[in-house]
PDB file of C-alpha atoms in Angstrom:
ATOM      1  CA  MET A   1      -0.035   0.012   0.035  1.00 68.00           C
ATOM      2  CA  ASN A   2       1.491   3.320  -1.076  1.00 85.00           C
ATOM      3  CA  LYS A   3       1.810   6.377   1.249  1.00 86.00           C
ATOM      4  CA  THR A   4      -1.232   8.198  -0.180  1.00 89.00           C
ATOM      5  CA  LYS A   5      -3.598   5.118   0.032  1.00 92.00           C
ATOM      6  CA  LEU A   6      -2.440   4.502   3.511  1.00 93.00           C
ATOM      7  CA  GLU A   7      -3.288   8.394   4.481  1.00 94.00           C
ATOM      8  CA  GLN A   8      -6.757   7.899   2.845  1.00 95.00           C
ATOM      9  CA  THR A   9      -7.263   4.615   4.792  1.00 96.00           C
ATOM     10  CA  LYS A  10      -6.124   6.316   8.027  1.00 96.00           C
ATOM     11  CA  GLY A  11      -8.574   9.183   7.308  1.00 96.00           C
ATOM     12  CA  ASN A  12     -11.545   6.796   6.570  1.00 96.00           C
ATOM     13  CA  PHE A  13     -10.810   4.940   9.790  1.00 97.00           C
ATOM     14  CA  LYS A  14     -10.573   8.264  11.895  1.00 97.00           C
ATOM     15  CA  GLU A  15     -13.793   9.554  10.237  1.00 97.00           C
ATOM     16  CA  THR A  16     -15.653   6.249  10.942  1.00 97.00           C
ATOM     17  CA  ILE A  17     -14.506   6.107  14.703  1.00 97.00           C
ATOM     18  CA  GLY A  18     -15.448   9.742  14.997  1.00 97.00           C
ATOM     19  CA  ASP A  19     -18.970   9.080  13.595  1.00 97.00           C
ATOM     20  CA  VAL A  20     -19.491   5.917  15.829  1.00 97.00           C
ATOM     21  CA  THR A  21     -18.205   7.790  18.929  1.00 97.00           C
ATOM     22  CA  ASP A  22     -20.097  11.003  17.988  1.00 97.00           C
ATOM     23  CA  ASN A  23     -16.660  12.872  18.192  1.00 98.00           C
ATOM     24  CA  GLN A  24     -16.931  15.664  15.443  1.00 98.00           C
ATOM     25  CA  GLU A  25     -13.327  16.701  15.872  1.00 98.00           C
ATOM     26  CA  LEU A  26     -12.065  13.172  15.071  1.00 97.00           C
ATOM     27  CA  LYS A  27     -14.571  12.825  12.193  1.00 97.00           C
ATOM     28  CA  GLU A  28     -13.460  16.163  10.695  1.00 98.00           C
ATOM     29  CA  GLU A  29      -9.671  15.143  11.104  1.00 97.00           C
ATOM     30  CA  GLY A  30     -10.458  12.078   9.250  1.00 97.00           C
ATOM     31  CA  LYS A  31     -12.019  13.966   6.271  1.00 97.00           C
ATOM     32  CA  LEU A  32      -8.880  16.067   6.204  1.00 97.00           C
ATOM     33  CA  ASP A  33      -6.698  13.109   6.088  1.00 96.00           C
ATOM     34  CA  LYS A  34      -8.815  11.463   3.212  1.00 96.00           C
ATOM     35  CA  PHE A  35      -8.697  14.733   1.322  1.00 96.00           C
ATOM     36  CA  SER A  36      -4.931  15.196   1.801  1.00 95.00           C
ATOM     37  CA  GLY A  37      -4.168  11.637   0.598  1.00 94.00           C
ATOM     38  CA  LYS A  38      -6.354  12.094  -2.631  1.00 95.00           C
ATOM     39  CA  ALA A  39      -4.680  15.380  -3.184  1.00 95.00           C
ATOM     40  CA  LYS A  40      -1.183  14.069  -2.918  1.00 94.00           C
ATOM     41  CA  GLY A  41      -2.013  11.078  -5.094  1.00 93.00           C
ATOM     42  CA  ILE A  42      -3.320  13.443  -7.900  1.00 95.00           C
ATOM     43  CA  LEU A  43      -0.229  15.619  -7.431  1.00 95.00           C
ATOM     44  CA  ASP A  44       1.958  12.474  -7.797  1.00 93.00           C
ATOM     45  CA  ASP A  45       0.122  11.390 -10.974  1.00 94.00           C
ATOM     46  CA  VAL A  46       0.456  14.855 -12.532  1.00 97.00           C
ATOM     47  CA  LYS A  47       4.296  14.810 -11.756  1.00 96.00           C
ATOM     48  CA  ASP A  48       4.736  11.491 -13.254  1.00 96.00           C
ATOM     49  CA  LYS A  49       2.835  12.465 -16.431  1.00 97.00           C
ATOM     50  CA  ALA A  50       4.936  15.652 -16.611  1.00 96.00           C
ATOM     51  CA  ASN A  51       8.184  13.800 -16.323  1.00 96.00           C
ATOM     52  CA  ASP A  52       6.982  11.303 -19.028  1.00 95.00           C
ATOM     53  CA  LEU A  53       6.202  14.209 -21.307  1.00 95.00           C
ATOM     54  CA  ILE A  54       9.724  15.753 -20.607  1.00 95.00           C
ATOM     55  CA  ASP A  55      11.361  12.376 -21.462  1.00 93.00           C
ATOM     56  CA  LYS A  56       9.448  12.116 -24.743  1.00 92.00           C
ATOM     57  CA  VAL A  57      10.501  15.590 -25.759  1.00 91.00           C
ATOM     58  CA  LYS A  58      13.999  15.030 -24.930  1.00 89.00           C
ATOM     59  CA  GLU A  59      13.956  11.701 -26.952  1.00 89.00           C
ATOM     60  CA  ASN A  60      12.534  13.408 -29.966  1.00 86.00           C
ATOM     61  CA  LYS A  61      15.350  15.990 -29.949  1.00 80.00           C
ATOM     62  CA  LYS A  62      17.950  13.329 -30.323  1.00 68.00           C
TER      63      LYS A  62
END
């Protein structure tokens, strides 16, 4: 499991526990962790695609 998925899972767990125990602060913290994990995953994907594009441009210049 990669780091972003782990963060999303941790957030989901916190949100569920916060919901079950009626702990609004824990529930909100879980939502933030899930969002953060998703955002990091998206940024990693964009970074990978940008690097792939850069590599293709470099290969075409040869």
